[in-house]
Coordinates of C-alpha atoms and ligand atoms in Angstrom, one line a residue:
Chain A
M1 CA -14.6 -23.7 21.9
T2 CA -14.2 -27.0 20.2
I3 CA -12.3 -27.5 17.0
E4 CA -13.5 -30.3 14.8
V5 CA -11.0 -31.6 12.3
S6 CA -12.9 -32.9 9.3
S7 CA -11.6 -34.4 6.1
L8 CA -12.2 -32.6 2.8
K9 CA -14.8 -35.2 1.8
E10 CA -16.8 -34.6 5.0
L11 CA -16.6 -30.8 4.4
V12 CA -17.9 -31.2 0.9
E13 CA -20.6 -33.5 2.1
Q14 CA -21.6 -31.1 4.8
A15 CA -21.6 -28.2 2.4
S16 CA -23.8 -30.1 -0.1
G17 CA -26.3 -31.0 2.5
D18 CA -27.5 -27.4 2.8
D19 CA -31.0 -26.4 1.7
R20 CA -31.3 -25.7 -1.9
S21 CA -33.4 -22.8 -3.1
P22 CA -35.9 -24.0 -5.7
D23 CA -34.8 -21.9 -8.5
T24 CA -31.0 -22.0 -8.4
Q25 CA -28.7 -24.8 -8.5
E26 CA -25.6 -25.1 -6.3
Y27 CA -22.5 -26.7 -7.6
F28 CA -18.9 -27.3 -6.8
V29 CA -15.9 -26.0 -8.8
N30 CA -12.3 -26.6 -8.4
M31 CA -10.1 -23.5 -8.6
G32 CA -6.5 -24.6 -9.0
P33 CA -4.2 -26.3 -8.3
Q34 CA -2.8 -24.8 -11.5
H35 CA -5.0 -21.8 -11.8
P36 CA -2.8 -18.8 -12.6
S37 CA -4.3 -16.5 -10.1
T38 CA -3.8 -18.9 -7.2
H39 CA -0.1 -17.9 -7.4
G40 CA 1.1 -21.5 -7.1
V41 CA -0.3 -24.9 -6.5
L42 CA -3.2 -24.1 -4.2
R43 CA -6.6 -25.8 -4.8
L44 CA -9.8 -24.1 -3.7
V45 CA -13.0 -26.1 -3.7
L46 CA -15.7 -23.6 -4.3
K47 CA -19.4 -24.1 -3.7
L48 CA -21.2 -21.8 -5.9
D49 CA -24.7 -20.5 -6.3
G50 CA -24.6 -19.0 -9.8
E51 CA -21.7 -16.7 -9.4
R52 CA -21.9 -16.3 -5.6
V53 CA -19.4 -18.1 -3.5
L54 CA -21.1 -20.1 -0.7
R55 CA -18.1 -22.0 0.6
C56 CA -14.5 -21.9 -0.2
I57 CA -12.4 -24.8 1.1
P58 CA -8.6 -24.6 0.6
V59 CA -6.9 -27.9 -0.1
L60 CA -3.2 -27.9 0.7
G61 CA -0.3 -30.1 0.3
Y62 CA 0.6 -29.9 -3.4
I63 CA 4.0 -28.5 -2.8
H64 CA 4.8 -30.1 0.5
R65 CA 8.6 -30.7 0.8
S66 CA 8.7 -31.7 4.5
I67 CA 11.2 -29.0 5.4
E68 CA 10.5 -29.4 9.1
K69 CA 11.3 -33.1 8.9
I70 CA 14.4 -32.6 6.9
S71 CA 15.6 -30.1 9.4
E72 CA 15.7 -32.8 12.1
H73 CA 18.7 -34.3 10.3
M74 CA 20.6 -31.2 9.8
N75 CA 22.7 -28.9 12.0
Y76 CA 21.4 -25.5 12.6
M77 CA 23.5 -23.8 10.0
N78 CA 22.1 -26.1 7.4
C79 CA 18.5 -25.7 8.6
V80 CA 18.7 -22.1 7.6
H81 CA 19.2 -22.6 3.9
L82 CA 15.9 -24.6 3.7
T83 CA 13.9 -21.7 5.0
D84 CA 14.8 -19.8 1.8
R85 CA 12.4 -22.2 0.1
M86 CA 9.4 -21.5 2.3
D87 CA 8.4 -17.9 1.7
Y88 CA 10.9 -17.2 -1.1
L89 CA 10.0 -13.6 -1.2
S90 CA 11.2 -13.0 2.4
S91 CA 14.1 -15.4 2.4
I92 CA 16.4 -13.2 4.5
M93 CA 13.7 -12.7 7.0
N94 CA 13.1 -16.5 7.2
N95 CA 16.9 -17.0 7.6
W96 CA 16.8 -14.4 10.3
A97 CA 13.9 -16.1 12.1
V98 CA 15.8 -19.3 12.5
S99 CA 19.1 -17.6 13.4
K100 CA 17.3 -15.5 16.0
A101 CA 15.7 -18.6 17.5
V102 CA 19.0 -20.4 17.6
E103 CA 20.9 -17.4 18.9
E104 CA 18.4 -16.9 21.7
A105 CA 18.4 -20.6 22.6
A106 CA 22.2 -21.0 22.5
G107 CA 22.9 -17.7 24.1
I108 CA 24.9 -16.2 21.3
E109 CA 25.2 -12.4 21.4
V110 CA 25.6 -10.8 18.0
N111 CA 27.1 -7.4 17.6
S112 CA 25.2 -4.4 16.5
R113 CA 26.7 -4.3 13.0
I114 CA 25.1 -7.6 12.3
Q115 CA 21.8 -6.4 13.7
Y116 CA 21.9 -3.3 11.6
I117 CA 22.7 -5.1 8.4
R118 CA 20.0 -7.7 9.1
T119 CA 17.4 -5.0 9.7
I120 CA 18.3 -3.1 6.5
F121 CA 18.2 -6.3 4.5
A122 CA 14.9 -7.3 6.0
E123 CA 13.4 -4.0 5.1
L124 CA 14.8 -4.2 1.5
E125 CA 13.3 -7.6 1.2
R126 CA 10.0 -6.3 2.4
I127 CA 10.0 -3.7 -0.3
Q128 CA 10.9 -6.2 -3.0
S129 CA 8.2 -8.5 -1.8
H130 CA 5.6 -5.8 -1.8
Q131 CA 6.7 -4.7 -5.3
L132 CA 6.1 -8.1 -6.7
W133 CA 2.7 -8.3 -4.9
W134 CA 1.7 -5.0 -6.2
G135 CA 2.5 -6.0 -9.8
V136 CA 0.8 -9.3 -9.4
L137 CA -2.3 -7.8 -7.9
G138 CA -2.6 -5.6 -11.0
M139 CA -2.2 -8.6 -13.2
D140 CA -4.8 -10.6 -11.3
L141 CA -7.3 -7.8 -11.8
G142 CA -6.6 -7.7 -15.5
A143 CA -4.0 -5.0 -15.9
F144 CA -0.7 -6.3 -17.2
T145 CA 1.3 -3.1 -17.1
P146 CA 1.7 -2.9 -13.3
F147 CA 3.3 -6.3 -13.3
L148 CA 6.1 -5.0 -15.6
Y149 CA 6.5 -1.9 -13.5
G150 CA 6.7 -3.9 -10.3
I151 CA 9.2 -6.3 -11.7
R152 CA 11.3 -3.6 -13.2
D153 CA 11.8 -1.8 -9.9
R154 CA 12.2 -5.1 -8.1
E155 CA 15.0 -5.9 -10.5
V156 CA 16.9 -2.7 -9.4
L157 CA 16.6 -3.7 -5.8
N158 CA 17.5 -7.3 -6.5
D159 CA 20.7 -6.2 -8.1
V160 CA 21.6 -4.1 -5.1
M161 CA 21.1 -7.2 -2.8
E162 CA 22.7 -9.6 -5.3
E163 CA 25.9 -7.6 -5.2
T164 CA 26.3 -8.3 -1.5
V165 CA 24.6 -11.7 -1.2
G166 CA 25.4 -13.3 -4.5
A167 CA 21.9 -14.8 -5.0
R168 CA 18.7 -13.3 -6.1
L169 CA 15.9 -15.4 -4.6
T170 CA 17.2 -18.1 -2.3
M171 CA 19.6 -15.8 -0.5
N172 CA 20.8 -17.8 2.6
Y173 CA 22.5 -14.7 3.9
V174 CA 21.8 -14.7 7.6
L175 CA 23.3 -17.5 9.7
P176 CA 23.1 -18.3 13.4
G177 CA 25.8 -16.1 14.8
G178 CA 26.2 -13.6 12.0
L179 CA 26.0 -13.2 8.2
M180 CA 27.3 -15.1 5.2
A181 CA 29.4 -12.2 4.1
D182 CA 30.0 -8.6 5.0
I183 CA 28.2 -5.9 3.0
H184 CA 29.8 -5.0 -0.3
P185 CA 31.7 -1.7 -0.3
N186 CA 29.2 -0.3 -2.8
F187 CA 26.2 -1.4 -0.8
V188 CA 25.4 1.8 1.1
H189 CA 25.9 4.0 -1.9
R190 CA 23.7 1.8 -4.1
V191 CA 20.9 1.6 -1.6
K192 CA 20.9 5.3 -1.3
E193 CA 20.6 5.5 -5.1
F194 CA 17.8 3.0 -5.0
I195 CA 15.9 5.1 -2.4
K196 CA 16.2 8.1 -4.6
Y197 CA 15.1 6.1 -7.6
F198 CA 12.1 4.4 -5.9
R199 CA 10.4 7.3 -4.1
P200 CA 9.1 8.9 -7.3
K201 CA 8.2 5.5 -8.6
L202 CA 5.8 5.0 -5.8
D203 CA 3.9 8.0 -7.0
E204 CA 3.9 6.4 -10.4
Y205 CA 2.3 3.3 -8.8
D206 CA -0.4 5.6 -7.5
D207 CA -1.1 6.9 -11.0
L208 CA -1.2 3.4 -12.5
L209 CA -3.3 1.6 -9.9
T210 CA -4.2 3.4 -6.7
N211 CA -6.0 6.3 -8.3
N212 CA -7.8 4.2 -10.9
V213 CA -11.5 4.1 -10.1
I214 CA -11.9 0.6 -11.7
I215 CA -9.3 -0.9 -9.4
Q216 CA -10.7 0.9 -6.4
E217 CA -14.2 -0.4 -7.1
R218 CA -12.8 -3.9 -7.4
L219 CA -11.1 -3.7 -4.1
R220 CA -13.4 -1.5 -2.0
N221 CA -15.8 -3.5 0.2
V222 CA -14.6 -6.7 -1.3
G223 CA -13.4 -9.4 1.0
V224 CA -14.2 -7.6 4.2
L225 CA -12.5 -9.2 7.2
S226 CA -13.5 -7.8 10.5
A227 CA -10.8 -7.2 13.2
Q228 CA -12.4 -9.9 15.3
T229 CA -12.4 -12.6 12.6
A230 CA -8.8 -11.7 11.7
V231 CA -7.7 -12.1 15.3
Q232 CA -9.7 -15.3 15.7
Y233 CA -8.1 -16.9 12.6
G234 CA -4.6 -15.8 13.7
A235 CA -4.1 -13.6 10.7
T236 CA -0.9 -11.5 10.9
G237 CA 0.9 -8.9 9.0
P238 CA -0.8 -6.6 6.5
V239 CA -3.9 -8.8 6.6
L240 CA -4.4 -8.1 10.3
R241 CA -3.3 -4.5 10.1
G242 CA -5.7 -3.9 7.2
S243 CA -8.5 -5.0 9.5
G244 CA -7.6 -2.3 11.9
V245 CA -5.5 -4.1 14.4
A246 CA -2.3 -2.1 14.9
F247 CA -0.1 -5.1 15.7
D248 CA 3.4 -5.2 14.3
L249 CA 6.2 -7.0 16.0
R250 CA 8.6 -4.5 14.7
K251 CA 6.9 -1.9 16.8
D252 CA 5.4 -3.9 19.7
H253 CA 8.3 -6.3 20.4
P254 CA 11.2 -4.7 18.7
Y255 CA 14.0 -7.0 17.6
G256 CA 17.1 -6.2 15.5
V257 CA 17.5 -2.5 15.6
Y258 CA 13.9 -1.5 14.9
D259 CA 13.8 0.4 18.1
Q260 CA 16.3 2.8 16.7
A261 CA 14.2 3.7 13.7
D262 CA 11.3 6.0 13.6
F263 CA 8.5 4.7 11.5
E264 CA 4.7 4.3 11.5
V265 CA 2.6 1.2 11.2
P266 CA -0.1 1.8 8.6
V267 CA -3.5 0.5 9.8
G268 CA -6.7 0.1 7.8
T269 CA -10.2 0.9 9.0
V270 CA -12.7 -1.4 7.3
G271 CA -10.7 -4.5 6.6
D272 CA -11.5 -4.8 2.9
S273 CA -9.1 -5.6 0.1
W274 CA -8.6 -1.9 -0.4
D275 CA -7.3 -1.5 3.1
R276 CA -4.9 -4.3 2.7
Y277 CA -3.7 -2.8 -0.6
W278 CA -3.2 0.6 1.0
V279 CA -1.4 -0.9 4.0
R280 CA 1.1 -2.6 1.8
V281 CA 1.8 0.4 -0.4
E282 CA 2.2 2.5 2.7
E283 CA 4.5 -0.1 4.2
M284 CA 6.9 0.3 1.2
R285 CA 7.2 4.0 2.0
Q286 CA 7.8 3.3 5.7
S287 CA 10.4 0.6 4.9
L288 CA 12.2 3.2 2.7
N289 CA 12.2 5.5 5.8
I290 CA 13.6 2.8 8.0
V291 CA 16.4 2.0 5.6
E292 CA 17.2 5.6 5.1
Q293 CA 17.6 6.2 8.9
L294 CA 19.7 3.1 9.6
L295 CA 22.0 3.2 6.5
D296 CA 24.4 5.9 7.7
N297 CA 24.7 4.5 11.2
I298 CA 26.0 1.0 10.5
P299 CA 28.7 0.5 13.2
P300 CA 32.0 -1.2 12.5
G301 CA 32.5 -4.8 13.6
D302 CA 32.7 -8.4 12.5
F303 CA 30.1 -10.0 10.3
L304 CA 30.3 -13.4 12.0
V305 CA 30.7 -13.8 15.8
K306 CA 30.8 -17.5 16.0
K307 CA 33.3 -19.8 14.3
L308 CA 31.2 -21.7 11.9
N309 CA 33.0 -25.0 11.8
S310 CA 32.1 -25.6 15.5
K311 CA 28.6 -26.9 15.4
I312 CA 26.2 -24.9 17.5
K313 CA 24.6 -26.9 20.3
I314 CA 21.4 -25.9 22.1
P315 CA 20.7 -26.8 25.7
E316 CA 17.8 -29.2 26.2
G317 CA 14.4 -27.5 26.1
R318 CA 11.9 -25.9 23.9
Y319 CA 12.4 -22.5 22.3
Y320 CA 10.2 -20.2 20.4
S321 CA 11.1 -17.1 18.6
Q322 CA 9.2 -15.0 16.1
L323 CA 9.6 -12.0 13.8
E324 CA 7.6 -10.1 11.2
T325 CA 8.2 -11.1 7.6
A326 CA 6.6 -9.4 4.6
R327 CA 3.4 -11.4 5.2
G328 CA 3.1 -11.6 8.9
I329 CA 4.6 -13.4 11.9
L330 CA 6.9 -16.2 11.2
G331 CA 7.5 -18.2 14.4
V332 CA 10.2 -20.8 14.8
F333 CA 9.8 -23.5 17.4
I334 CA 12.8 -25.6 18.3
A335 CA 12.7 -28.6 20.6
S336 CA 16.3 -29.5 21.4
D337 CA 17.8 -32.6 23.0
K338 CA 21.3 -31.2 23.5
K339 CA 22.5 -32.4 20.1
D340 CA 23.6 -30.1 17.4
E341 CA 20.5 -31.1 15.4
P342 CA 17.0 -30.1 16.4
Y343 CA 14.8 -32.8 17.9
R344 CA 11.8 -31.1 16.3
M345 CA 11.6 -28.0 14.3
H346 CA 8.3 -26.3 13.6
Y347 CA 7.5 -23.1 11.7
R348 CA 4.4 -21.1 12.3
S349 CA 4.1 -19.6 8.9
P350 CA 2.1 -16.4 8.3
N351 CA 0.5 -17.5 5.0
F352 CA -1.1 -20.6 6.5
N353 CA -3.2 -18.5 8.9
N354 CA -3.9 -15.8 6.4
L355 CA -5.2 -18.3 3.9
W356 CA -8.0 -19.5 6.2
C357 CA -9.4 -15.9 6.3
L358 CA -10.4 -16.3 2.7
E359 CA -13.6 -18.1 3.4
P360 CA -15.1 -15.7 6.0
M361 CA -13.9 -12.9 3.7
I362 CA -15.5 -14.0 0.5
K363 CA -18.6 -15.8 1.6
G364 CA -21.6 -14.5 -0.3
D365 CA -19.5 -12.5 -2.7
Y366 CA -19.0 -13.0 -6.4
I367 CA -16.3 -15.3 -7.7
A368 CA -14.7 -12.4 -9.5
S369 CA -14.2 -10.7 -6.2
L370 CA -12.5 -13.9 -4.9
I371 CA -9.5 -13.2 -7.2
G372 CA -9.0 -9.7 -5.9
A373 CA -9.5 -10.7 -2.3
M374 CA -7.1 -13.6 -2.7
S375 CA -4.5 -11.3 -4.3
S376 CA -4.9 -8.9 -1.5
L377 CA -3.9 -11.7 1.0
D378 CA -0.6 -12.0 -0.8
L379 CA -0.2 -15.7 -0.4
V380 CA 2.9 -17.6 -1.1
I381 CA 1.9 -21.3 -1.4
P382 CA 5.3 -23.0 -0.6
D383 CA 5.2 -21.2 2.7
I384 CA 1.8 -22.7 3.5
D385 CA 2.8 -26.3 2.8
R386 CA 6.5 -26.0 3.7
Chain B
M1 CA -22.1 -0.5 -16.7
A2 CA -22.6 1.0 -13.3
T3 CA -22.9 -2.2 -11.4
T4 CA -22.5 -1.6 -7.7
T5 CA -20.1 -3.7 -5.7
P6 CA -22.0 -6.4 -3.9
V7 CA -22.0 -5.6 -0.2
P8 CA -22.7 -8.8 1.7
T9 CA -26.0 -8.5 3.6
E10 CA -26.9 -10.3 6.7
T11 CA -28.4 -13.2 4.8
E12 CA -25.6 -13.6 2.3
C13 CA -22.9 -13.4 4.9
P14 CA -24.3 -15.0 7.9
P15 CA -22.3 -14.4 11.1
M16 CA -19.9 -17.3 11.6
D17 CA -20.4 -19.1 14.8
F18 CA -17.5 -20.7 16.7
G19 CA -19.0 -21.2 20.1
D20 CA -18.3 -18.1 22.2
L21 CA -16.5 -16.2 19.4
K22 CA -18.6 -14.8 16.7
S23 CA -17.7 -12.8 13.6
E24 CA -19.6 -10.0 12.2
C25 CA -20.0 -8.1 9.0
V26 CA -18.3 -4.7 9.3
A27 CA -20.0 -1.5 8.1
P28 CA -19.2 -1.2 4.4
R29 CA -17.1 1.6 3.0
P30 CA -19.1 4.1 0.9
S31 CA -18.8 3.0 -2.6
I32 CA -17.7 5.5 -5.3
M33 CA -20.1 4.2 -7.9
G34 CA -22.8 3.2 -5.5
Q35 CA -23.4 6.8 -4.7
K36 CA -26.0 8.5 -6.7
R37 CA -23.9 9.7 -9.6
S38 CA -24.9 10.4 -13.1
L39 CA -23.7 7.9 -15.8
R40 CA -21.7 10.8 -17.2
S41 CA -19.7 11.4 -14.0
I42 CA -19.1 7.6 -13.6
L43 CA -17.8 7.4 -17.2
W44 CA -15.6 10.4 -16.6
L45 CA -14.2 9.0 -13.4
S46 CA -13.3 5.7 -15.1
F47 CA -11.9 7.5 -18.1
K48 CA -9.8 9.7 -15.9
G49 CA -8.3 6.7 -14.1
I50 CA -7.4 4.9 -17.3
L51 CA -6.1 8.0 -18.9
R52 CA -3.8 8.7 -16.0
G53 CA -2.3 5.2 -16.2
L54 CA -1.9 5.4 -20.0
L55 CA -0.2 8.8 -19.8
T56 CA 2.3 7.3 -17.3
T57 CA 3.0 4.5 -19.6
L58 CA 3.2 6.7 -22.6
S59 CA 5.6 9.1 -20.9
Y60 CA 8.2 6.3 -21.1
F61 CA 8.4 6.9 -24.9
R62 CA 9.9 10.2 -24.1
R63 CA 12.5 8.6 -21.8
P64 CA 14.0 5.7 -23.7
S65 CA 17.1 5.8 -21.5
T66 CA 15.0 4.4 -18.6
V67 CA 14.1 1.3 -20.4
V68 CA 15.8 -1.6 -18.6
T69 CA 15.4 -4.6 -20.9
Q70 CA 18.5 -6.7 -21.3
Q71 CA 18.9 -8.5 -24.6
Y72 CA 20.1 -11.8 -23.3
P73 CA 21.7 -14.0 -24.8
E74 CA 22.7 -11.4 -27.4
N75 CA 24.6 -9.5 -24.8
R76 CA 26.6 -12.5 -23.6
E77 CA 29.9 -10.9 -24.5
T78 CA 29.3 -7.8 -22.4
L79 CA 27.3 -9.4 -19.6
E80 CA 29.0 -8.9 -16.3
M81 CA 28.0 -10.9 -13.2
F82 CA 28.6 -9.6 -9.7
E83 CA 31.8 -10.9 -8.2
R84 CA 30.0 -12.6 -5.4
Y85 CA 27.4 -14.2 -7.8
R86 CA 26.8 -17.8 -6.8
G87 CA 27.3 -19.8 -10.0
R88 CA 29.3 -22.9 -10.7
L89 CA 31.6 -24.0 -7.9
S90 CA 35.3 -24.1 -8.6
L91 CA 38.4 -25.2 -6.8
I92 CA 40.9 -22.4 -7.0
H93 CA 44.1 -23.3 -8.9
N94 CA 47.0 -20.8 -8.8
E95 CA 49.1 -19.8 -11.9
E96 CA 51.1 -23.0 -11.7
G97 CA 48.0 -25.0 -11.7
E98 CA 48.3 -26.1 -8.1
H99 CA 45.2 -26.3 -5.8
G100 CA 45.1 -25.8 -2.1
C101 CA 42.7 -28.5 -1.0
T102 CA 44.1 -30.7 1.8
A103 CA 41.1 -33.1 1.5
C104 CA 40.1 -32.3 5.1
Q105 CA 36.5 -33.0 4.1
I106 CA 35.0 -30.2 6.2
C107 CA 33.0 -29.0 3.2
E108 CA 31.8 -32.5 2.5
R109 CA 30.5 -32.9 6.1
L110 CA 28.8 -29.5 6.2
C111 CA 27.2 -29.6 2.8
P112 CA 23.5 -29.8 3.5
N113 CA 22.6 -32.1 0.7
A114 CA 25.7 -34.2 0.1
S115 CA 26.7 -32.4 -3.1
I116 CA 30.4 -32.8 -2.4
I117 CA 32.1 -36.1 -2.5
I118 CA 35.8 -36.2 -1.7
T119 CA 38.0 -39.2 -2.1
K120 CA 41.5 -39.0 -0.8
D121 CA 44.8 -40.8 -1.0
K122 CA 45.5 -41.6 2.7
K123 CA 49.2 -41.4 2.4
N124 CA 50.7 -39.6 -0.6
E125 CA 53.9 -41.3 -1.8
A126 CA 55.9 -38.1 -2.1
T127 CA 54.8 -36.1 0.9
G128 CA 53.6 -38.9 3.2
K129 CA 50.5 -36.8 4.0
P130 CA 46.9 -37.3 2.9
A131 CA 46.2 -35.8 -0.5
L132 CA 43.2 -35.2 -2.6
D133 CA 42.3 -37.7 -5.1
Q134 CA 39.0 -36.5 -6.5
F135 CA 36.8 -33.5 -5.6
I136 CA 33.4 -34.3 -7.0
W137 CA 30.7 -31.7 -7.0
R138 CA 27.2 -32.6 -8.0
Q139 CA 25.6 -29.5 -9.4
D140 CA 22.4 -31.4 -9.9
T141 CA 21.8 -31.5 -6.1
C142 CA 23.6 -28.3 -5.1
T143 CA 21.5 -25.5 -3.7
F144 CA 24.1 -22.9 -4.1
C145 CA 24.0 -22.1 -0.4
N146 CA 27.6 -21.0 -0.2
I147 CA 28.3 -22.9 3.0
C148 CA 31.1 -24.9 1.5
V149 CA 32.9 -21.7 0.4
L150 CA 32.4 -20.2 3.9
V151 CA 33.6 -23.2 5.9
C152 CA 36.7 -24.2 4.0
P153 CA 39.5 -23.4 6.3
F154 CA 42.0 -22.9 3.4
D155 CA 39.7 -20.7 1.3
T156 CA 40.2 -22.9 -1.7
L157 CA 36.7 -22.9 -3.0
E158 CA 34.9 -20.1 -4.8
M159 CA 31.6 -19.6 -6.7
T160 CA 32.1 -18.4 -10.2
G161 CA 29.7 -16.3 -12.2
D162 CA 29.0 -19.1 -14.6
F163 CA 25.3 -19.6 -14.6
E164 CA 24.6 -21.2 -18.0
S165 CA 24.4 -24.9 -17.1
S166 CA 21.5 -26.4 -19.0
V167 CA 22.2 -29.9 -20.3
Y168 CA 20.1 -32.7 -21.6
D169 CA 21.1 -35.3 -19.0
R170 CA 21.6 -34.5 -15.4
R171 CA 24.5 -36.9 -15.2
L172 CA 26.4 -34.2 -17.1
L173 CA 26.1 -32.0 -14.0
V174 CA 28.6 -34.0 -12.0
F175 CA 31.9 -32.2 -12.0
N176 CA 35.4 -33.2 -11.1
L177 CA 36.8 -29.9 -9.8
N178 CA 40.5 -30.7 -9.3
E179 CA 42.9 -30.7 -12.2
Y180 CA 45.3 -33.2 -10.7
A181 CA 45.1 -35.7 -7.9
G182 CA 47.8 -34.8 -5.5
P183 CA 49.1 -32.6 -2.7
T184 CA 48.4 -28.9 -2.2
A185 CA 50.5 -26.1 -3.5
G186 CA 52.1 -25.6 -0.1
Q187 CA 53.1 -29.2 0.2
L188 CA 54.5 -29.3 -3.3
D189 CA 56.6 -26.3 -2.6
K190 CA 58.2 -28.0 0.3
L191 CA 59.3 -30.9 -1.9
D192 CA 63.0 -30.7 -2.8
D193 CA 62.7 -32.8 -5.9
E194 CA 61.1 -30.8 -8.7
E195 CA 60.7 -33.8 -10.9
L196 CA 58.8 -35.5 -8.1
A197 CA 56.5 -32.5 -7.8
K198 CA 55.9 -32.4 -11.5
E199 CA 55.1 -36.1 -11.3
Q200 CA 52.5 -35.4 -8.6
M201 CA 50.8 -32.8 -10.8
K202 CA 50.1 -35.0 -13.7
P203 CA 46.6 -34.4 -15.0
M204 CA 44.1 -36.9 -13.9
K205 CA 43.6 -39.8 -16.2
K206 CA 40.1 -41.0 -15.3
Y207 CA 38.4 -37.6 -15.2
Q208 CA 40.1 -34.8 -17.0
G209 CA 40.0 -31.5 -15.2
P210 CA 37.2 -29.3 -14.3
I211 CA 34.9 -30.5 -16.9
P212 CA 31.7 -32.5 -16.6
M213 CA 32.6 -36.1 -15.8
C214 CA 30.8 -36.8 -19.1
G215 CA 28.6 -39.3 -17.4
G216 CA 31.5 -41.2 -16.0
E217 CA 30.6 -44.0 -13.7
M218 CA 30.3 -43.4 -9.9
D219 CA 28.2 -44.5 -7.0
G220 CA 24.5 -44.2 -7.7
I221 CA 25.1 -42.7 -11.2
P222 CA 25.1 -45.2 -14.0
K223 CA 27.4 -44.6 -16.9
L224 CA 26.0 -42.3 -19.6
D225 CA 25.9 -43.6 -23.1
V226 CA 27.3 -40.5 -24.9
E227 CA 26.2 -41.7 -28.3
K228 CA 22.6 -42.0 -27.2
S229 CA 22.3 -38.6 -25.5
T230 CA 21.3 -36.0 -28.0
D231 CA 23.6 -33.1 -27.4
V232 CA 26.7 -33.3 -25.3
Ligands
SF4_401 S1 26.9 -24.6 -2.2 FE1 25.9 -25.6 -0.5 S2 24.8 -27.3 -1.5 FE2 26.3 -26.6 -3.0 S3 28.1 -27.9 -2.7 FE3 28.4 -26.1 -1.4 S4 27.6 -26.6 0.6 FE4 26.8 -28.1 -0.8
SF4_402 S1 37.8 -27.7 -0.3 FE1 38.5 -26.9 1.7 S2 37.1 -27.7 3.2 FE2 36.8 -28.9 1.3 S3 38.2 -30.6 1.6 FE3 39.4 -29.1 0.5 S4 40.4 -27.9 2.1 FE4 38.8 -29.1 3.1

């Protein structure tokens, strides 16, 4: 298998070289970079035949902040706070990914209290990320109410996390060797209250969107991604699981304390937008289960095992570590040359791979379906560009 | 209105070819509207879906207590931030107005974006030890990562709940956090001469207290013409 890297200009030229049918005219349209439903600064070059999408070429780089390069001049503790700004809806999971990589490389053992708190926070973040996605999906399909409902419930959860962390979006809570702070004394109680509050709200979500025939029709059979294509493109997370591949790092290669929790991995059958929708809504329920099971068993212990002022040094070599964020697998690659700064830091971000599934998904479908399909991918653009 | 969802056919969605690996179109899911239904049943289905959503929304009129909107800034007086909220950074001063910063510069070294600049007096005349001259915090580049608070060995920094910091000129976001340039509370207590201690705690002349440096001159930041800026 050969991979040819072609520039955008070449791609467009290739695409415009196709045969034209005598009675329709094919044309190019730019969607984005400021289109509201691209959820950020993503530009899609669309080749259209009437309303049918023939090609869809994503153009990246509008929000590139060279996080990987900046990391090369920072110690590992400081690298972490940059990852907040990649996939800002799973900031704690991003922090954890780097911390996990550094801990594995430097041989730092963290106690089980830290692991429990990290796991609980990761699941809470997953819920809040899916809440926002759910609301935005409704808004993309033309329903404004779900957005307000999603944001309302996310607000409750954000407050719970803010009490412990101190920040709402760029949390920087997990550090190599521990946590920024211990959980707030109110935390356990408030999470329990949230679970009680949110379970019935999920049924409300079903009333608002899931059971609505119009929404169903706009998602069913739209943006079908076969399991094979999903694997080929390296899609992960709900996108892969929606296509029927039951691969979840939390289950298959447990990290943190996921092996102590009993939960299911929802898997779709067809691979259309509806499956991805269903998988995410179901994941929120499963995350609630995980949190509920772990919450009462947080063992006592320190929240930081390594004294922070001593800079962490990693032995020479290359290290890779990965975990499951709300959107898929985030991999962290560190090449170290014995210094306290990485020689090279690379992130394998889930959104980047998921984005490229858009073209095989949407080819031949209507442009209106593109919005729904893209929404079901749950893209966060800053994570793609980094 | 009963348009069926387009299911990509073989010609519209040709199998993608990547050498050995090929993608295929998956069998479509049976469509609700695509089934042979009467117009009436389709209308009823759609109506039912919309009605269900509307009833959910309407039910909130019966439960006004569940409305969560906060009337900011009208509720400024009663607004309470969480104690750990990461707002404006501050150097803790005790009741006597003494700070505990020894100017060890650990926070300066570990700040990821050089938002802290510490200048120190190498040998204080009273104590003979290094003392803090200026603790400058640049809010305009700070990312509120909390690392400085965590690493300070003397726990003299804290994040306050103050989050309203909009100004018209970013030079107004450079703060001088210490109220006097001089030794820490502990060092001052050890001094026998109270007069001398008082002397050390004189408010700073150049930059008064924990207020914006009002565009005062410093490296890389030209002086702000206060009269020209619209609202200070
Ligand atoms: S919060 Fe972070 S960025 Fe801001 S001054 Fe402290 S260490 Fe620097
Ligand atoms: S604030 Fe703390 S870490 Fe920073 S110079 Fe002062 S004593 Fe040192």
